Every structure is written in C-alpha cells, then in structure tokens.
Short mmCIF file of C-alpha atoms in Angstrom, two decimals:
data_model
loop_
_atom_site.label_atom_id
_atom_site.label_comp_id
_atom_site.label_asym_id
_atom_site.label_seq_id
_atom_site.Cartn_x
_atom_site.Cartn_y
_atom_site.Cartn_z
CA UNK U 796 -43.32 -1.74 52.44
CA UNK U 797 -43.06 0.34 49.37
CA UNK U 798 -40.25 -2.08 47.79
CA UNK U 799 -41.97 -5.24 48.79
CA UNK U 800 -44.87 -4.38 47.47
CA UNK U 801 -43.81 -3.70 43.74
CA UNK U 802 -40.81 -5.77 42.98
CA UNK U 803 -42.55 -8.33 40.80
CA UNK U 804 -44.51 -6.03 39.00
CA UNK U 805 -41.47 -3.95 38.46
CA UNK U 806 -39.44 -6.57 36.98
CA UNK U 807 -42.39 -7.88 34.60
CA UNK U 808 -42.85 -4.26 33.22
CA UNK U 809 -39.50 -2.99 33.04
CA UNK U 810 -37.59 -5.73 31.13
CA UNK U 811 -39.24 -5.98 28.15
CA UNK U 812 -39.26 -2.33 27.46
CA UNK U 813 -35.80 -1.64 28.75
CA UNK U 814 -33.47 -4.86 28.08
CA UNK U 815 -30.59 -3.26 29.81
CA UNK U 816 -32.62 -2.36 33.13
CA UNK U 817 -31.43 1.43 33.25
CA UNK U 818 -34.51 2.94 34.13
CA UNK U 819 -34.97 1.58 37.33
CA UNK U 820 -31.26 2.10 38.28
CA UNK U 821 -31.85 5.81 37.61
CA UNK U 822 -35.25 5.75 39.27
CA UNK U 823 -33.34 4.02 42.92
CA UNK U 824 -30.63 6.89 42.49
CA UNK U 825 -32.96 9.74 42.45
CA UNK U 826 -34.39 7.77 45.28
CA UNK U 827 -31.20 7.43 47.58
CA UNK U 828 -30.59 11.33 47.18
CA UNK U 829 -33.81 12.08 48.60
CA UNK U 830 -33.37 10.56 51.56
CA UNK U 831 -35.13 12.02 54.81
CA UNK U 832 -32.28 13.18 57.36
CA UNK U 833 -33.77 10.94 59.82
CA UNK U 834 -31.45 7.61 60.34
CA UNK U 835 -34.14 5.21 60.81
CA UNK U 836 -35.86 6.01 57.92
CA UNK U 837 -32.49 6.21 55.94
CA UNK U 838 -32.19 2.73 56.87
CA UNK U 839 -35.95 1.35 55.89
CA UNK U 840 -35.42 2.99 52.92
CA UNK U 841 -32.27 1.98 51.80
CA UNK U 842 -33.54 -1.39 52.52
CA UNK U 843 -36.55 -1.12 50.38
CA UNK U 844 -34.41 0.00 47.99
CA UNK U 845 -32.12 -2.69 47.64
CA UNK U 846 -34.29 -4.93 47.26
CA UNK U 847 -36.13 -3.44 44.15
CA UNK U 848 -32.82 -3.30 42.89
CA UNK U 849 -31.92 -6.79 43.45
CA UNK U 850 -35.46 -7.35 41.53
CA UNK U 851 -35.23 -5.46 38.70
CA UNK U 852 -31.55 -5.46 38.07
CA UNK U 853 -31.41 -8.94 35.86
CA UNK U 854 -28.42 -10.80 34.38
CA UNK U 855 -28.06 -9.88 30.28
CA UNK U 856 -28.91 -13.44 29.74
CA UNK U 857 -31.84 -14.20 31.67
CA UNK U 858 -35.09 -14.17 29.79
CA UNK U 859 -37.77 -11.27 29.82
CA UNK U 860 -40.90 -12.35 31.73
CA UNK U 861 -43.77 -12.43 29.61
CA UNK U 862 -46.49 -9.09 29.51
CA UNK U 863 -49.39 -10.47 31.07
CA UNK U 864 -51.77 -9.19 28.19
CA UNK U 865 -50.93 -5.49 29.42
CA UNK U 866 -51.53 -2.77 26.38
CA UNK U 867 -48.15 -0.97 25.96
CA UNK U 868 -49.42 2.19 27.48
CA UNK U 869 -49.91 0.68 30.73
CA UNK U 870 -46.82 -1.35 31.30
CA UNK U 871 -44.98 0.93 32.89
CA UNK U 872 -47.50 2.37 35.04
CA UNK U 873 -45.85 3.52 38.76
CA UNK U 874 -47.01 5.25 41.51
CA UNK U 875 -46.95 9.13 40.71
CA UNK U 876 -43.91 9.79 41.99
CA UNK U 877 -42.29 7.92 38.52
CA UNK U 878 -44.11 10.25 35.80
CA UNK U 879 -40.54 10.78 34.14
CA UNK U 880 -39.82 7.43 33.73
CA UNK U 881 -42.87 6.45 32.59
CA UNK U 882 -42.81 9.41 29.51
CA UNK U 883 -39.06 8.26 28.40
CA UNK U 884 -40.49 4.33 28.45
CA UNK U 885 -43.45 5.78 25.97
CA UNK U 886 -41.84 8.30 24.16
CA UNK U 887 -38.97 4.59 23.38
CA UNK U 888 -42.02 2.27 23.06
CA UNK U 889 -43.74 4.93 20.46
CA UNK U 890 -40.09 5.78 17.95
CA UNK U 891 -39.04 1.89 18.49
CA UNK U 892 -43.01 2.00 16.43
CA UNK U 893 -43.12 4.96 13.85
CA UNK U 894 -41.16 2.80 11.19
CA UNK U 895 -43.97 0.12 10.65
CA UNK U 896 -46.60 3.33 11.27
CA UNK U 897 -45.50 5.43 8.34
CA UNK U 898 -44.77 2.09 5.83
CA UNK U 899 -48.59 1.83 5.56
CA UNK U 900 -49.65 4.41 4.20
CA UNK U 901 -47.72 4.08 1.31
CA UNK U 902 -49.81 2.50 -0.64
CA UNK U 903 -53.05 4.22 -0.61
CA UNK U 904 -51.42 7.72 -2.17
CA UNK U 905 -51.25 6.25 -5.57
CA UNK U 906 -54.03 7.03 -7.05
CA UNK U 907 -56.69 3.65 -9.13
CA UNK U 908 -55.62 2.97 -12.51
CA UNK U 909 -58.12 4.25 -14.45
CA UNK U 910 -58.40 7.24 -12.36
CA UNK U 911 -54.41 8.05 -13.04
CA UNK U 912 -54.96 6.96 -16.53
CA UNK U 913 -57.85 9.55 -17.00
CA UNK U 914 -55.56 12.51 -15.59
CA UNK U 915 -52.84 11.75 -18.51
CA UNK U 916 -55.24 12.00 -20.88
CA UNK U 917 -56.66 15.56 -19.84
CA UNK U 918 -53.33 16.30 -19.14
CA UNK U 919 -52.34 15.50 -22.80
CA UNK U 920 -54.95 17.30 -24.21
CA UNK U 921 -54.29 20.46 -22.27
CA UNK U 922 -51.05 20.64 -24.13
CA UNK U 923 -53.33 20.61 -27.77
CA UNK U 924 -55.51 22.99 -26.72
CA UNK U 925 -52.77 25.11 -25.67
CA UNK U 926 -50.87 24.87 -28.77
CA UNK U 927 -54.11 25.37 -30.56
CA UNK U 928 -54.55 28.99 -28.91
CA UNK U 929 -50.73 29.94 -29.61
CA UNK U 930 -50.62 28.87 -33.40
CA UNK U 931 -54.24 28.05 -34.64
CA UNK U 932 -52.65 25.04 -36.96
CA UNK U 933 -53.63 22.25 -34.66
CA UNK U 934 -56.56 20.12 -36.93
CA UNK U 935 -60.07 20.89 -35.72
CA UNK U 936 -60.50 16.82 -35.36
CA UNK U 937 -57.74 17.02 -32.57
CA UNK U 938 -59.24 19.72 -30.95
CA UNK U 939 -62.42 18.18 -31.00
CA UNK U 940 -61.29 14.54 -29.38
CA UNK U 941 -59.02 16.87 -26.83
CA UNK U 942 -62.21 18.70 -25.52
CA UNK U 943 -64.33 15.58 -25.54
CA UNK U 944 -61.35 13.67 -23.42
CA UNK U 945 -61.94 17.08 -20.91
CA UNK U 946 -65.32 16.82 -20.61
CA UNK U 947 -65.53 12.97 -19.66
CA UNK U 948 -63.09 13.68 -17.10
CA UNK U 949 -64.41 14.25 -13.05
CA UNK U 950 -62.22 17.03 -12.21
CA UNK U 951 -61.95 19.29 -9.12
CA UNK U 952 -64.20 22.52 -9.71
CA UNK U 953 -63.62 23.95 -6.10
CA UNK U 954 -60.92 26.77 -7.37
CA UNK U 955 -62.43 27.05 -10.96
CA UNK U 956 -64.65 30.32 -10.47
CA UNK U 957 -61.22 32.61 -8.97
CA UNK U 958 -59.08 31.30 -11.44
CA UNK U 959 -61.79 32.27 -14.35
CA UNK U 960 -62.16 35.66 -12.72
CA UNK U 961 -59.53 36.06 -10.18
CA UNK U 962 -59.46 37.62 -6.56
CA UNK U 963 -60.42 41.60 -7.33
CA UNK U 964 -61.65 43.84 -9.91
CA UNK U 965 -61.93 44.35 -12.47
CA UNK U 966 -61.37 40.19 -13.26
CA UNK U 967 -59.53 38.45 -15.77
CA UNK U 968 -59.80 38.76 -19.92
CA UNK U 969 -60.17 35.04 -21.87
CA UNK U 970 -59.82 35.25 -25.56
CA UNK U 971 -62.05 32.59 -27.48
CA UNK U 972 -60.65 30.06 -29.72
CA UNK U 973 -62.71 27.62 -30.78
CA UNK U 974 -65.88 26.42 -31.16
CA UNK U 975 -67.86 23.14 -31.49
CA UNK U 976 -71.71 22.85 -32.42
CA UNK U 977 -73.68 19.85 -30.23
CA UNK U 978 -72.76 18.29 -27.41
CA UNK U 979 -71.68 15.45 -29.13
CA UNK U 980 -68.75 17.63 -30.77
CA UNK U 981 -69.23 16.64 -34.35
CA UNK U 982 -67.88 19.24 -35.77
CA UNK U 983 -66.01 22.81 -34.42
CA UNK U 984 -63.00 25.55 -36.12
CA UNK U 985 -61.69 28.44 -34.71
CA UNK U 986 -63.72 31.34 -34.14
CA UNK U 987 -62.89 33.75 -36.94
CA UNK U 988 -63.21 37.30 -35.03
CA UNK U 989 -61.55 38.53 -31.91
CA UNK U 990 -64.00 37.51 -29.08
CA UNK U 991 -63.11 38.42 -25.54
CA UNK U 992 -64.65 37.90 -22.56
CA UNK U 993 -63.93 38.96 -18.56
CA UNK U 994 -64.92 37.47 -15.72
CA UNK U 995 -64.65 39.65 -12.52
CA UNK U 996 -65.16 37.07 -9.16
CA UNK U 997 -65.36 39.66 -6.77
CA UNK U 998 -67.47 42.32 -8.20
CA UNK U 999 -70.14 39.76 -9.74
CA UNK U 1000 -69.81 41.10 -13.07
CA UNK U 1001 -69.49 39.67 -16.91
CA UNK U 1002 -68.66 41.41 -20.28
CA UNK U 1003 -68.77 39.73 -23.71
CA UNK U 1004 -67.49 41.67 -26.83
CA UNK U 1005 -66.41 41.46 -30.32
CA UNK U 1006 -63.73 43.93 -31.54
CA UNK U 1007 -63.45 44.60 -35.33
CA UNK U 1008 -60.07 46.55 -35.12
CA UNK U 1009 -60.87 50.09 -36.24
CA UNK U 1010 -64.18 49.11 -37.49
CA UNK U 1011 -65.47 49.30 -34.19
CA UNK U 1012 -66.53 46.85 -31.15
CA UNK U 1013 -69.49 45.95 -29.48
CA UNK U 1014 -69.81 44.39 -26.02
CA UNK U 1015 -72.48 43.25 -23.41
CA UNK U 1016 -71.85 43.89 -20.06
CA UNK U 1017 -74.15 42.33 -16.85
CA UNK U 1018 -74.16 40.63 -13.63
CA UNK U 1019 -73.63 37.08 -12.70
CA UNK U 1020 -73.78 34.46 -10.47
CA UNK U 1021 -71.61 31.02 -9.61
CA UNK U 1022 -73.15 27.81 -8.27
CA UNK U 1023 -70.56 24.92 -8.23
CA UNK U 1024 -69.29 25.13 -11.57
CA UNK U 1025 -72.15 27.00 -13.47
CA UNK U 1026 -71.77 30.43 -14.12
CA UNK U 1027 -75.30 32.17 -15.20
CA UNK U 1028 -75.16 35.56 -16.34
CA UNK U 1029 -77.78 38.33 -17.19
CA UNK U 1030 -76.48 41.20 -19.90
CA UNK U 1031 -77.80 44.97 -18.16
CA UNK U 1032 -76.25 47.20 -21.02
CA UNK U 1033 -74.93 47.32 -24.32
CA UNK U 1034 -71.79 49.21 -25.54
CA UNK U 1035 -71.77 50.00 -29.28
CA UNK U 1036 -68.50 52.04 -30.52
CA UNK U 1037 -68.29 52.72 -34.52
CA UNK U 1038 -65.01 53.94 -35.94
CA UNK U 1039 -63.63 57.49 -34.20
CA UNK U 1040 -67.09 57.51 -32.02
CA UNK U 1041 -66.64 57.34 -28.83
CA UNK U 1042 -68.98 54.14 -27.31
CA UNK U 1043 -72.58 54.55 -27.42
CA UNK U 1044 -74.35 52.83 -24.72
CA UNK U 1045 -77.96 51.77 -24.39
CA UNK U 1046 -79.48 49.52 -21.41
CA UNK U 1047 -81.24 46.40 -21.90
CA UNK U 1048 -83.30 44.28 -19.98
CA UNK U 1049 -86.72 45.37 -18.14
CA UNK U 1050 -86.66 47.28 -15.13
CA UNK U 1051 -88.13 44.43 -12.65
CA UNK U 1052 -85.30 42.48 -13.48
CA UNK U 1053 -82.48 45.00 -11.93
CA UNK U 1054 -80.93 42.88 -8.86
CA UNK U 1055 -82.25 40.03 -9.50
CA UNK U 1056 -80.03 36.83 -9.11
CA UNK U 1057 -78.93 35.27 -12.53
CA UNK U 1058 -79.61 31.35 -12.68
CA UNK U 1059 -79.94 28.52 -14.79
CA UNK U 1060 -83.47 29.97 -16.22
CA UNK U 1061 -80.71 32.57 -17.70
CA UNK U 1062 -77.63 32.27 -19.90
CA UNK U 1063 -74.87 30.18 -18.42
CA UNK U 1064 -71.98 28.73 -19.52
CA UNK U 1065 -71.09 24.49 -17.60
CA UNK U 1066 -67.23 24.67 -16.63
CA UNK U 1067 -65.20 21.56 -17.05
CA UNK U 1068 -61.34 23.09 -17.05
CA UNK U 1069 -60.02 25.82 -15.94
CA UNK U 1070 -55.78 26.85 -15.45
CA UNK U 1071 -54.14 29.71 -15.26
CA UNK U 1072 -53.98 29.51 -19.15
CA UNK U 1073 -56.93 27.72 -20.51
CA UNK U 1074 -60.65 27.09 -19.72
CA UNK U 1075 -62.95 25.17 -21.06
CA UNK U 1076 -67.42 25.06 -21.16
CA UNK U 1077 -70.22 24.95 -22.60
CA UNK U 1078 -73.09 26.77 -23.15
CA UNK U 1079 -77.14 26.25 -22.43
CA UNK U 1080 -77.66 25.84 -26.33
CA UNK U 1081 -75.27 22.70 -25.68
CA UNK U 1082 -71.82 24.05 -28.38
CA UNK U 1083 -68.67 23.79 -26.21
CA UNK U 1084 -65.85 26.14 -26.32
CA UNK U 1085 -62.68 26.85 -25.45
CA UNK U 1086 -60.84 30.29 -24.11
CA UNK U 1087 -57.13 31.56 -23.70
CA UNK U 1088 -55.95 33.61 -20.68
CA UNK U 1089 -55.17 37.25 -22.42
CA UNK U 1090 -54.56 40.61 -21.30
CA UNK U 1091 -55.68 43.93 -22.99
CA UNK U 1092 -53.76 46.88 -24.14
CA UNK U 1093 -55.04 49.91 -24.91
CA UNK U 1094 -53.32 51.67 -27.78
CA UNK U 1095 -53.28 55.26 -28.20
CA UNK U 1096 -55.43 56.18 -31.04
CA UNK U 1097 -55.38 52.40 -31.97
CA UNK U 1098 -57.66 49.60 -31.45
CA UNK U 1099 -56.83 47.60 -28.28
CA UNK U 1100 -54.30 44.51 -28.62
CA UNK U 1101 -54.46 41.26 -26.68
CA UNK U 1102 -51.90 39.33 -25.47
CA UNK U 1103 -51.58 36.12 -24.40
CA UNK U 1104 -48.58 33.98 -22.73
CA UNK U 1105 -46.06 37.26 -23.92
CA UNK U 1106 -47.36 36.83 -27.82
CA UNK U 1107 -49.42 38.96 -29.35
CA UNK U 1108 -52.18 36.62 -31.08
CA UNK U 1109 -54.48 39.38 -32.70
#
C-alpha cells in the first residue's frame, strides 16, 4: 500500500531536515480530511496512515538516520501529491544556509594593495590640482608630480567622453590651467591667458579659443570624434573678433575634407582623468595639460566672464 511502501524512506528524509517531525504530522492531517466517503476505503486509509505516522513520528531523543549520500534538494522528494511540503523543507534547508553563503564573499570586495594604494594617490593629487585651478599658488613641481601620479594610474575611461562634453548641446566649457612640455613632465606653469575650450558629446563638435578681454578673442571651431579615451578633432572655421567688431569668420581646411571622420592622423588630445571638476590629457606633440570645469557669461557690452565652482577665476 501507499504507507507501506514509503515509511522508511520517509523517516530517513524527514528527520534530519525537520528534528521535531512536524511536517509529516501536517502532511497525515491534510490526509485524514480528504478522506473518500466510502467506509472501506476510510478504513485502508486510515490504516496506511497510521502507520506512516508511527514511522515518522520519532522520540526527541532518538538519533537521526544517516542521508544516504542524497544531495539536499532531493531529500525530501514525495510523490506529487506533497509539492508543499517539499517547498517549506527547501525554502528551511536554503535560510538555515544563506549565513555561511553571504560570509564569503567578503573578502574579495577589498580591492589588492597596490591597486587601493594607487587610488589614494590619484585621489590625493586630485585635491592639488583642484586647488591649483581655484588659487594658482600651488608650486609648479607639485603640480607636475600630481599629473605624473594621474597618468601612471589605470583608471576607468568608460564615462570620460559625457562627462568632458556632457549629454546635449551645446557641451560643456573647461578652462586651461596648466601646462607641462614632454611627456616626461620636466617642467610646466600655468598658462598665462584665458584659454577655454568646449566639448559638445552629442553634437560631435569642438571649439578652442583664447579671449584677450576687450582686446578681442579668437577661436577654432570643428568636428570630432571619440575612440576609447582619444578624442581627435579637425578645426572647419576660424572666428576672429577685434575690439567693438563683431566676429569675423573665415573657413579652413580643404573642401575634400568636409565629413570626413577625425582620427589619430589628426589632432587629438589622450584622456587620463576626467570629474565633474577636473580633466586631465595630453596632446599628439606629447605636453600634458590640465583643465577646470567653467561656465561662460556673457556680459552686456563686456567681455565674457568664466566661472568656475561659484568663483569667478578670470
């Protein structure tokens, strides 16, 4: 019969699970209220029943029986009238588990020694360059060991070309501070002149100017391109604005060139930082520099202002 037929098994999976031997009381309830209305087979049943009772019912102080080698998904494995028991066995088997689960990975978040130790150090000289840009007084040999400390450093470029030039035109304005000739950064100062240059992401597009005050400005403005985290560039026109004169513009370049894709044949500048506040590259002649996040103001009748972090730095 039904009961004869799976009392050991039932008494080998069960205890070990379920030390206190509920599960199978609740499974010989559900089956008594079942019953068929028929009294004969009230009485086979009941029968059956009793017995798997008697077999899986055991004393607090008897010992489990041992697994047989059975995986823990399978030891509570019924015919498929006992899905609910088996999920509340599981769902026990897998919480009585998740302690010992989420301990291990504990360890592999931190990140390698030298690895962390190389993140303090650009993180430390972040903080110069940013002081440099606010107040201009840091010593050109600290900005010097701060940018080469940056450009040793294997950093994430994946976000570096929307933060330059942000997610809609016309892009984002970077004043530039400072300037170092070779790529072994021998020697560098600040750049004397106001030097500004935007970056527009989404329409492709690059302008590089000088602005003299009321003197005048001139600017380049051209397409460009991003490939992992070089930015080539290709200038189309030239603006050229002396005193009260309104701009003069003239284009540059030959005609065969209009459309064409800029790339590393072409100006570019090699990214190595970028934040919300600084970034920092260098160019194809090999100098490195490095650029504030500003924001222009046009003044009525009065040459533009740039601002940068709330202070006016021009």
């Amino acid at each position: 019969s039904h009961g004869h037929g799976h009392s050991p098994r039932s008494s080998t999976a069960t205890e070990p699970e379920t030390p206190n031997s509920w599960l199978p009381s609740r499974h010989l309830v559900g089956e008594q209220s079942n019953l068929p209305a028929r009294a004969t087979q009230r009485k086979k049943m009941a029968s059956s029943a009793s017995l798997l009772h008697a077999s899986t019912l055991a004393p607090a102080s008897s010992r489990p029986l041992p697994r047989r080698g059975l995986p823990p998904s399978q030891l509570d494995l019924r015919p498929s009238r006992r899905h609910h028991g088996v999920s509340v066995s599981l769902a026990a088997s897998s919480s009585a588990a998740s302690p010992e689960v989420e301990k291990e990975p504990s360890s592999p978040s931190t990140p390698p020694p030298g690895e962390s130790s190389a993140l303090s150090a650009v993180a430390e000289s972040v903080k110069v360059l940013k002081e440099a840009a606010k107040t201009r007084k840091v010593p050109a040999p600290e900005v010097l060991a701060a940018l080469a400390k940056i450009k040793k450093a294997k950093l994430d470029t994946s976000a570096f070309f929307e933060t330059l030039g942000g997610t809609e035109s016309p892009g984002r304005t970077w004043k530039l501070i400072f300037t170092a000739q070779g790529s072994k950064l021998g020697k560098g100062s600040y750049f004397p002149v106001t030097a500004v240059q935007r970056f527009d992401a989404a329409g492709q597009r690059i302008e590089n100017g000088v602005y003299l005050g009321r003197a005048g400005s001139l600017s380049f403005e051209g397409r460009l391109s991003w490939k992992k985290k070089i930015l080539a560039f290709v200038f189309e026109r030239v603006r050229l604005k002396l005193g009260p004169l309104g701009p003069l513009e003239i284009p540059i370049g030959g005609g065969g060139d209009v459309g064409r894709e800029p790339s590393t044949k072409d100006p570019f500048f090699l990214w190595f930082y970028v934040d919300e506040e600084v970034a920092v590259a260098q160019g194809k002649g090999g100098g490195t520099a490095f650029w504030c996040r500003c924001k222009r103001v046009d003044g009525q009748g009065r040459r533009p202002a740039f601002w940068y972090f709330g202070f006016n730095i021009i």
